[in-house]
mmCIF file of C-alpha atoms in Angstrom:
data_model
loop_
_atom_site.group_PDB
_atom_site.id
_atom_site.type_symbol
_atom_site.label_atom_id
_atom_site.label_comp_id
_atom_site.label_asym_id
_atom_site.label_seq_id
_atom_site.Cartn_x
_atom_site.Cartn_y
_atom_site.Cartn_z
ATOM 1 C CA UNK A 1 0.000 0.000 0.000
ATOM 2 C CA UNK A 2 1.519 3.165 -1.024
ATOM 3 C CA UNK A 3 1.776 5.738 2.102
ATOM 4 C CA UNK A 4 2.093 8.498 0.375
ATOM 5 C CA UNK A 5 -0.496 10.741 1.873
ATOM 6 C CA UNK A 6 -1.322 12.595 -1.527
ATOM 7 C CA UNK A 7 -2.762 9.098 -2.381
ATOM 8 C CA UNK A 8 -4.526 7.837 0.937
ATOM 9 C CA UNK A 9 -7.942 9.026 1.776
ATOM 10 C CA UNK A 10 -9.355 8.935 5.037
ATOM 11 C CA UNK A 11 -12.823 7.255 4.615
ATOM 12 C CA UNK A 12 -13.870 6.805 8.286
ATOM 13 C CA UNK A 13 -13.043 6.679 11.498
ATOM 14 C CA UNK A 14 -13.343 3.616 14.211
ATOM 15 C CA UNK A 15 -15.854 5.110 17.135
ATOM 16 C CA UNK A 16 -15.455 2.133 19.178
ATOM 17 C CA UNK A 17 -16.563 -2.066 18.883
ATOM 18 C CA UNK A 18 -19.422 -4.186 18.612
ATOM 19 C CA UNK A 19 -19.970 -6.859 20.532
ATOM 20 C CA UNK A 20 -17.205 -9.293 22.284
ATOM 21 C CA UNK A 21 -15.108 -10.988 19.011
ATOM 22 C CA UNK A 22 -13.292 -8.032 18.000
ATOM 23 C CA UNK A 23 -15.721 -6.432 15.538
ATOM 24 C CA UNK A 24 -15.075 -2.214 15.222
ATOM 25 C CA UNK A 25 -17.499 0.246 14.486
ATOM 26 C CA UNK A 26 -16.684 2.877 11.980
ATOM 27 C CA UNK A 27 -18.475 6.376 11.073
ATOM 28 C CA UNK A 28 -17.849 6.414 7.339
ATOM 29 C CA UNK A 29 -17.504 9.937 5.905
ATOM 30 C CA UNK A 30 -19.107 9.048 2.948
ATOM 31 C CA UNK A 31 -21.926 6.796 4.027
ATOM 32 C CA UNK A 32 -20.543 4.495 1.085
ATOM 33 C CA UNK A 33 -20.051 0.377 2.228
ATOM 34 C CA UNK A 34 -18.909 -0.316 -1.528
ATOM 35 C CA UNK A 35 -15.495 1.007 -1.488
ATOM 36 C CA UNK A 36 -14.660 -1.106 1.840
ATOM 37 C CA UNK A 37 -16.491 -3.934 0.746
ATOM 38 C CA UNK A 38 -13.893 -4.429 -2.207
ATOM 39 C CA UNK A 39 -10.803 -3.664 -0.303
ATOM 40 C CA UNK A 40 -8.203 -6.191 0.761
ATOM 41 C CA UNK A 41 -5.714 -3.996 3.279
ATOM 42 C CA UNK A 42 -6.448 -0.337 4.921
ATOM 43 C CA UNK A 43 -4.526 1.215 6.778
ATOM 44 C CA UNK A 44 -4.892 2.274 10.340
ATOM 45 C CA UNK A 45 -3.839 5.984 11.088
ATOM 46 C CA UNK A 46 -3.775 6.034 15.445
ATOM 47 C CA UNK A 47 -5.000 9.426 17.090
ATOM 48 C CA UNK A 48 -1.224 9.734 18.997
ATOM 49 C CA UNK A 49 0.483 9.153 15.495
ATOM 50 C CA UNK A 50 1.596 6.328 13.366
ATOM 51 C CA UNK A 51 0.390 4.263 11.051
ATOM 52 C CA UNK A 52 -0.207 0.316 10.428
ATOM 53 C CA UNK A 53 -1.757 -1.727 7.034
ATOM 54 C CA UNK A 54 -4.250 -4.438 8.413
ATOM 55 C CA UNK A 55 -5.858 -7.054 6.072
ATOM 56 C CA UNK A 56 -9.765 -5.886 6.223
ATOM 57 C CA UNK A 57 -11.978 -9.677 6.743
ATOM 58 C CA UNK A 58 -15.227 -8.388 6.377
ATOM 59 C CA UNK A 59 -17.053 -4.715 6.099
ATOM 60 C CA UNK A 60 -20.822 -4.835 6.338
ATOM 61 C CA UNK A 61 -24.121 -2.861 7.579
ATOM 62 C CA UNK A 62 -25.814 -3.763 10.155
ATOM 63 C CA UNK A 63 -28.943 -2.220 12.394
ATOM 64 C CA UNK A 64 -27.523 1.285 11.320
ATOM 65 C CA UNK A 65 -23.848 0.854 11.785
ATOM 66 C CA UNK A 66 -21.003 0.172 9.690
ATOM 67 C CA UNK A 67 -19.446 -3.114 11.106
ATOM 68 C CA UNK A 68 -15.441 -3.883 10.029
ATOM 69 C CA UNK A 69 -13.611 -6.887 11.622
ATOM 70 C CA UNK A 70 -9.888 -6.862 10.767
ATOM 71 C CA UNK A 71 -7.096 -9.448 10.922
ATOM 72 C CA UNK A 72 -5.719 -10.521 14.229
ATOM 73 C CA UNK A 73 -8.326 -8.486 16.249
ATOM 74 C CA UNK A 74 -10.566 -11.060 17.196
ATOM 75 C CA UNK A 75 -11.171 -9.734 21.031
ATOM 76 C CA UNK A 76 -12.745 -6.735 22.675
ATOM 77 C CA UNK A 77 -9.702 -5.737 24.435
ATOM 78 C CA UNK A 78 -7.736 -5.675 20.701
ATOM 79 C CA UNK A 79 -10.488 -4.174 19.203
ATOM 80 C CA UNK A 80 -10.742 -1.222 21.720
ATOM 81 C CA UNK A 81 -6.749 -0.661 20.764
ATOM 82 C CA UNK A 82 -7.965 0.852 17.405
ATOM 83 C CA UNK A 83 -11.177 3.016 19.060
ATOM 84 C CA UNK A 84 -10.696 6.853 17.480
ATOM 85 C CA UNK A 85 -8.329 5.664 15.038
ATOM 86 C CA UNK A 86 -8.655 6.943 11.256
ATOM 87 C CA UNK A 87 -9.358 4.111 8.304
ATOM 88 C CA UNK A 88 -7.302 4.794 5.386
ATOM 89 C CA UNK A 89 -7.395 3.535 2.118
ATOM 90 C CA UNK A 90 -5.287 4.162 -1.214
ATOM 91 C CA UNK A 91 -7.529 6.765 -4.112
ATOM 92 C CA UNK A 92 -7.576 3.561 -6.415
ATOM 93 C CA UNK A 93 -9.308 1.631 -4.016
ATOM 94 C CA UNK A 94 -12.242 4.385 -4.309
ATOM 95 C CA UNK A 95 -13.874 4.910 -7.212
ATOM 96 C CA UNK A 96 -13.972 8.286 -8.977
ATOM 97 C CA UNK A 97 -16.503 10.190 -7.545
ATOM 98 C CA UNK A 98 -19.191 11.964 -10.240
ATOM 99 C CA UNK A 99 -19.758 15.046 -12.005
ATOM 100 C CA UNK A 100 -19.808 18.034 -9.402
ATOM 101 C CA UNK A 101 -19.345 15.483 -6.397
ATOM 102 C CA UNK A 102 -15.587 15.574 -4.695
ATOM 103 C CA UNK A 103 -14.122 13.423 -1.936
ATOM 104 C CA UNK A 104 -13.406 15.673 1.267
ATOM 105 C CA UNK A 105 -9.975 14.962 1.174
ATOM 106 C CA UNK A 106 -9.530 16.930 -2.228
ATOM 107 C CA UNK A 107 -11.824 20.192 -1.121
ATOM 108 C CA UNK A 108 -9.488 20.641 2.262
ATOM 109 C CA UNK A 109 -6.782 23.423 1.815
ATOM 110 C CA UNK A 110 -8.705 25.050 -1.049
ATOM 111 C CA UNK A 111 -8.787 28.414 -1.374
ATOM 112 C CA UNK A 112 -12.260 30.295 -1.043
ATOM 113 C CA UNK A 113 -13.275 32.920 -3.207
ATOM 114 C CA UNK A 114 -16.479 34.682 -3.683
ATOM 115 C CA UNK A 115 -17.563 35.247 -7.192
ATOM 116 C CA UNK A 116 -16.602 39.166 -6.968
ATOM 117 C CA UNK A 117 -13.130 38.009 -6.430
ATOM 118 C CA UNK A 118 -12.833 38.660 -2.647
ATOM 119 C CA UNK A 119 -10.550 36.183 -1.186
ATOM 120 C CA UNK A 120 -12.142 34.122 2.111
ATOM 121 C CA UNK A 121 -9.541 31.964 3.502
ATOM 122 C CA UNK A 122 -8.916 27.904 2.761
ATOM 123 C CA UNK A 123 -11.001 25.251 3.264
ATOM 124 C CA UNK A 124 -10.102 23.968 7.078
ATOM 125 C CA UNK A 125 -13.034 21.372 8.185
ATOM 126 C CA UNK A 126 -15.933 20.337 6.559
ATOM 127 C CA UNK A 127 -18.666 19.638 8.957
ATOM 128 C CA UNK A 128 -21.927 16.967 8.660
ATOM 129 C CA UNK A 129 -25.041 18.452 9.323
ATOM 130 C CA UNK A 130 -28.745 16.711 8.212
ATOM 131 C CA UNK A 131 -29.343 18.533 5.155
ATOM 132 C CA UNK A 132 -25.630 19.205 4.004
ATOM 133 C CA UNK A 133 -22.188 19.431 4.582
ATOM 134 C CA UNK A 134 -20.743 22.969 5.900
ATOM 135 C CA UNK A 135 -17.217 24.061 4.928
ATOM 136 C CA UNK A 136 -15.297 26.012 7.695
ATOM 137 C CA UNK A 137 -13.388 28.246 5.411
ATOM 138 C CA UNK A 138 -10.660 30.570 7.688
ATOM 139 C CA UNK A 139 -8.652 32.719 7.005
ATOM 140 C CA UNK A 140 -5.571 32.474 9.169
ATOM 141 C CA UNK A 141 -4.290 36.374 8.236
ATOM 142 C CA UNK A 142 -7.731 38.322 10.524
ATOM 143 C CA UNK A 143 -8.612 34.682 11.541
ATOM 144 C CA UNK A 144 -12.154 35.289 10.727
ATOM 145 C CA UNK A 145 -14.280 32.161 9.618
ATOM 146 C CA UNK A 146 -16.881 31.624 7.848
ATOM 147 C CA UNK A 147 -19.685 29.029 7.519
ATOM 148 C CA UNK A 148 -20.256 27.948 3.888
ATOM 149 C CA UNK A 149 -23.268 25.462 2.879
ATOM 150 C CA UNK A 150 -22.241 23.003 0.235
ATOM 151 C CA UNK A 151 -25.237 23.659 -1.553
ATOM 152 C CA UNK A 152 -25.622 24.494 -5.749
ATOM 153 C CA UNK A 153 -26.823 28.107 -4.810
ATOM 154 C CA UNK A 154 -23.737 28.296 -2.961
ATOM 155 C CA UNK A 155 -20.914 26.716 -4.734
ATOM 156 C CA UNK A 156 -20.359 28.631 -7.991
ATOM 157 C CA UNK A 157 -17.457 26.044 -9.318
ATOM 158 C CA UNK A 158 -15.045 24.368 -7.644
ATOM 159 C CA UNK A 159 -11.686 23.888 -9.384
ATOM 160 C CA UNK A 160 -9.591 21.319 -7.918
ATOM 161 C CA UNK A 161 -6.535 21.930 -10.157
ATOM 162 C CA UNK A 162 -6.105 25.121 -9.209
ATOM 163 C CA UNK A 163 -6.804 24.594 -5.635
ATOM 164 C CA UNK A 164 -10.011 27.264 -5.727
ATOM 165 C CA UNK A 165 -13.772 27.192 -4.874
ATOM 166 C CA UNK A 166 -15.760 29.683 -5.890
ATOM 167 C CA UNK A 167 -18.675 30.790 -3.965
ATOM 168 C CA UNK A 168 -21.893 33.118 -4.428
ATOM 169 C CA UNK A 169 -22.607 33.933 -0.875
ATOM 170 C CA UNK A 170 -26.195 33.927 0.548
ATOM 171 C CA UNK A 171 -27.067 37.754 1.682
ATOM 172 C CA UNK A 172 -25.973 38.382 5.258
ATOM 173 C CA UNK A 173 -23.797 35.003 4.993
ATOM 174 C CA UNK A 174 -19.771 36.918 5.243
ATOM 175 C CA UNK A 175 -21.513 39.673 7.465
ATOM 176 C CA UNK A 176 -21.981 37.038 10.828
#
């Protein structure tokens, strides 16, 4: 598995087990089983640092939850080892994502812009909400932030190559 980090994406992260043989729970970022499903080794990013590739056994749904069991944790106690860590897998293991749709990993550090030209900050966080995601755009010079819906009305074009997003604001949205 190739570590460069240009070509992981984090897909999820392990919020603790499920049940007594080892099995992990994971809240997916993209609420998308397929992806795992098909994959053979992730790799494990731990919250104090460091990484580790783990042969993935079995990713599934079940009563709500996303279910992974991985090789050699077949107990609670080794399960519970990986609780808060981050599930990584390599951009060929995902498949491309469609027209106007981008993975999270590619819209973090982009640069904001409205569509008169006035320069927001970058892309920090992208938070889940019920209706839609919210970009935390900052920028770090008058560290002011904004709070940018990802919705059509919003998002003018977004230009991964170039590392921009352009955004029509709502009225009153930069004025909070």
């Amino acid at each position: 598995m190739d570590g460069s980090s240009d070509n992981l994406i984090a897909v999820g992260r392990i919020s603790g087990t499920h049940g007594i043989r080892g099995q992990l729970r994971l809240h997916s970022y993209s609420g998308n089983l397929e992806s795992l499903q098909a994959a053979k080794n992730v790799l494990i990013r731990f919250p104090a640092g460091g990484t580790r590739q783990i042969q993935l056994k079995k990713a599934a749904y079940h009563s709500g939850k996303f279910l992974l069991t991985l090789e050699g944790f077949d107990t609670i106690e080794k399960a519970q080892e990986l609780a808060g860590a981050e599930l990584l897998l390599q951009r060929e293991q995902l498949p491309p994502p469609d027209a106007d749709e981008y993975y999270w990993h590619d819209l973090l550090g982009l640069s904001v812009v409205t569509n008169e030209g006035q320069a927001l900050g970058i892309i920090k966080d992208i938070l889940e909400t019920g209706a839609n995601d919210v970009y935390l755009v900052r920028d770090d010079a008058t560290k002011r932030e904004y709070l940018i819906p990802a919705i059509a009305s919003v998002i003018s074009s977004v230009n991964i190559h170039t590392g921009t997003m352009t955004i029509t604001p709502l009225e009153g949205l930069l004025d909070l």
